[in-house]
Amino acid sequence: MFTGIVEEVGEVADIRQSDDVVVLTVRGHRVADVAHGDSIAVNGCCLTAVDPERTGAADGLIRLELVPETLKRTSLGNVTAGSTVNLERAVPAGGRLDGHIVQGHVDGIATLVSREPGERSDELRFSLPAELSRYVVEKGSIAVDGVSLTVAAVYPDGFGVALIPTTLADTTLGVRRPGDTVNLEVDVIAKYVERMTAGYLHDRAQSATDGPGAGSGQEGAGR
C-alpha cells in the first residue's frame, strides 16, 4: 500500500523489453534502499524491485520488472531514458498515512486538458474515462501519477485539481503540459462501497420481486 505522498522525483536510466518481461531501471537516491521483492510505486504503478545488489543501490539505481501489458495499460508505455517519474516506497506497518490509501493499481489513463497558472498555485484539468466518472466526487481523493490529490471540481468529461507550490516542486505534475498522459487510480473505498451497495440493492430488489409470501406455497399444500 502507498499513500500518494511522493518521496522523490527519479529518472529513468534504462528500459529494456523482451517478449515476456520489461526491465525498467530508475535512479532515485532517496528510495534506493529497497530489497529484492520490495514494492515501489513508479508514477503510481506498483512495481517489484529485483536484484538491488546487482543494480547498484549505491548509485541510486533501482531495477524493476514488469510485463508488457503494464506498458499498454499505463502511461509507463510513454517513458524513455531520461524521463522523470514519481517514486514512493510502500508504506511500512505503523507508518503515517498522510495522503490516502493508494494501491498502485492503475485504473485508467487520463490526459491533461488544460493548465491555468496562478500566483502560487496551478489549476489543472484532466479528462476522465467514462467508466471511472462515478468514483470521482468533489472534495474526494484521487491519485494522479501516484500523487494523492483532492478533487476540486467535477465536469461531465473530467475533473480539476489545484496544486500547491510543494506539489508543483516535489512531483512531476509541476512540469506536465496539456496533452501529456497520466495514470489514474480512483479511491478504492468508493469501489468497495459500490460493490457492497450493489449486492444489497440486488437482494432488496429480489425480495420485493419474490414478495412476502414467497416460499409458503409448498407448506400450505401439505396441510
XYZ file of C-alpha atoms in Angstrom:
223
model
C 0.000 0.000 0.000
C 1.096 3.553 -0.695
C -0.035 6.973 0.497
C 0.287 9.117 -2.610
C 2.970 11.249 -0.955
C 5.826 11.198 -3.470
C 9.206 10.660 -1.827
C 11.352 11.595 -4.772
C 11.279 12.534 -8.429
C 13.525 9.970 -10.067
C 14.855 9.491 -13.573
C 14.524 6.573 -15.951
C 18.050 5.303 -16.557
C 17.180 2.455 -18.908
C 14.253 0.431 -20.211
C 14.620 -2.905 -21.988
C 11.822 -5.075 -23.328
C 11.798 -8.736 -24.337
C 8.885 -10.934 -25.336
C 7.613 -11.572 -21.818
C 9.233 -9.082 -19.443
C 10.243 -5.438 -19.309
C 13.168 -4.328 -17.152
C 12.917 -0.712 -16.041
C 15.878 0.878 -14.273
C 15.280 4.133 -12.437
C 17.604 6.377 -10.472
C 16.377 7.582 -7.090
C 18.847 8.037 -4.242
C 16.254 8.621 -1.517
C 14.351 5.398 -2.229
C 17.286 3.198 -3.277
C 17.367 1.212 -0.018
C 14.821 -1.301 -1.326
C 15.381 -5.051 -1.040
C 14.672 -7.777 -3.565
C 10.901 -8.218 -3.846
C 10.001 -4.852 -2.319
C 7.236 -2.800 -3.901
C 7.772 0.690 -5.225
C 5.299 2.951 -7.000
C 6.544 4.483 -10.239
C 4.119 7.160 -11.427
C 1.516 5.422 -9.287
C 2.103 1.949 -10.724
C 3.148 -0.688 -8.179
C 6.283 -2.478 -9.412
C 8.649 -5.025 -7.884
C 12.325 -4.342 -7.209
C 14.713 -7.121 -8.250
C 18.385 -7.847 -7.549
C 19.244 -4.481 -5.956
C 22.763 -5.709 -5.176
C 23.362 -6.166 -8.913
C 21.754 -2.890 -9.858
C 23.989 -0.718 -7.735
C 21.959 0.841 -4.944
C 24.989 2.951 -4.058
C 24.460 4.720 -7.374
C 20.770 5.173 -6.640
C 19.750 2.681 -9.326
C 16.684 0.506 -8.845
C 15.898 -2.374 -11.207
C 12.223 -3.195 -11.653
C 10.401 -5.882 -13.616
C 7.010 -5.610 -15.272
C 5.066 -7.318 -18.027
C 4.498 -5.703 -21.450
C 0.764 -5.455 -20.669
C 1.598 -2.896 -17.971
C 3.100 -0.623 -20.616
C -0.128 -0.856 -22.619
C -2.436 -0.136 -19.691
C -0.454 2.670 -18.020
C 1.390 5.806 -19.029
C 4.675 3.976 -18.387
C 4.423 2.983 -22.027
C 5.481 6.545 -22.849
C 8.604 6.764 -20.690
C 12.086 6.656 -22.170
C 15.599 7.029 -20.799
C 15.774 10.459 -19.202
C 12.065 10.683 -18.335
C 11.281 11.872 -14.820
C 8.974 9.739 -12.656
C 7.350 9.956 -9.233
C 8.729 7.404 -6.759
C 7.274 6.142 -3.476
C 8.184 3.105 -1.400
C 5.406 1.007 0.109
C 4.302 2.354 3.493
C 5.522 0.161 6.388
C 3.172 -1.193 9.042
C 2.629 1.575 11.560
C 3.727 4.240 9.086
C 1.935 7.565 8.707
C -0.906 7.766 6.190
C -0.512 11.381 5.133
C -2.322 11.133 1.795
C -4.955 8.460 1.194
C -4.975 4.710 0.561
C -3.277 4.103 -2.796
C -2.851 0.538 -4.028
C -0.658 1.201 -7.029
C -3.240 -0.460 -9.278
C -3.820 1.935 -12.168
C -7.497 2.213 -13.117
C -7.053 4.191 -16.310
C -5.124 6.792 -18.260
C -6.133 10.452 -18.457
C -4.919 13.402 -20.499
C -4.046 16.818 -19.114
C -6.523 19.074 -20.898
C -5.576 22.495 -19.558
C -3.311 24.217 -17.081
C -4.013 27.618 -15.521
C -1.020 29.038 -13.642
C -1.793 31.137 -10.594
C 0.354 33.377 -8.446
C 1.353 30.486 -6.166
C -0.719 27.527 -7.347
C -1.821 25.952 -10.624
C -5.232 24.643 -11.626
C -5.112 21.525 -13.799
C -7.992 19.922 -15.652
C -7.855 16.286 -16.751
C -10.017 14.111 -18.947
C -11.714 11.191 -17.222
C -12.600 7.793 -18.704
C -16.391 7.410 -18.587
C -16.210 4.159 -16.634
C -14.393 5.925 -13.774
C -16.582 9.027 -13.506
C -18.894 7.567 -10.854
C -15.963 7.158 -8.456
C -14.843 10.797 -8.638
C -16.560 13.357 -6.410
C -15.801 16.923 -5.431
C -13.537 17.047 -2.352
C -12.816 13.339 -2.788
C -9.393 11.763 -3.244
C -7.729 10.638 -6.463
C -4.175 9.577 -7.336
C -2.691 11.198 -10.449
C 0.640 9.655 -11.474
C 0.875 8.409 -7.895
C 0.217 11.816 -6.306
C -2.591 11.990 -3.738
C -4.810 14.909 -4.717
C -8.147 16.384 -3.691
C -10.693 16.790 -6.474
C -11.513 20.499 -6.721
C -14.180 20.242 -9.419
C -16.020 17.597 -11.414
C -17.045 18.117 -15.047
C -19.123 15.984 -17.425
C -15.951 14.713 -19.089
C -13.254 15.253 -16.495
C -12.132 16.753 -13.212
C -9.973 19.556 -11.892
C -7.361 19.856 -9.156
C -5.454 22.743 -7.598
C -1.763 22.173 -6.938
C 0.069 23.915 -4.106
C 3.691 25.054 -4.543
C 5.056 21.990 -2.708
C 3.286 19.590 -5.076
C 4.479 21.580 -8.075
C 8.073 21.467 -6.844
C 8.230 17.914 -5.488
C 6.380 15.902 -8.173
C 6.363 15.594 -11.942
C 2.986 17.356 -12.060
C 4.910 20.608 -11.915
C 6.188 20.055 -15.455
C 3.231 18.298 -17.077
C 1.804 20.102 -20.097
C -1.550 19.856 -21.929
C -1.593 16.684 -23.990
C 0.526 14.696 -21.539
C -0.961 11.430 -20.270
C -1.084 10.416 -16.609
C -2.057 7.362 -14.587
C -5.273 7.496 -12.579
C -6.267 5.492 -9.537
C -9.659 6.283 -8.037
C -10.379 5.927 -4.334
C -10.570 2.204 -3.557
C -13.110 2.901 -0.800
C -15.542 4.188 -3.434
C -15.181 0.933 -5.377
C -15.826 -1.187 -2.281
C -18.876 0.893 -1.352
C -20.270 0.462 -4.863
C -19.759 -3.292 -4.773
C -21.326 -3.686 -1.342
C -24.337 -1.474 -2.029
C -24.906 -3.156 -5.396
C -25.251 -6.502 -3.639
C -27.562 -5.009 -1.014
C -29.784 -3.344 -3.604
C -29.892 -6.557 -5.630
C -31.052 -8.505 -2.583
C -33.678 -5.865 -1.786
C -34.963 -5.942 -5.348
C -35.069 -9.738 -5.307
C -37.046 -9.736 -2.049
C -39.538 -7.267 -3.479
C -39.973 -9.429 -6.575
C -40.468 -12.623 -4.589
C -42.991 -10.972 -2.250
C -43.666 -11.710 1.428
C -45.458 -14.970 0.655
C -42.668 -16.468 -1.400
C -41.790 -19.981 -0.375
C -45.062 -20.609 1.508
C -46.924 -22.469 -1.243
C -45.449 -25.891 -0.522
C -46.153 -25.595 3.199
C -49.789 -24.733 2.527
C -50.209 -27.676 0.152
C -49.144 -30.098 2.869
C -51.886 -29.145 5.291
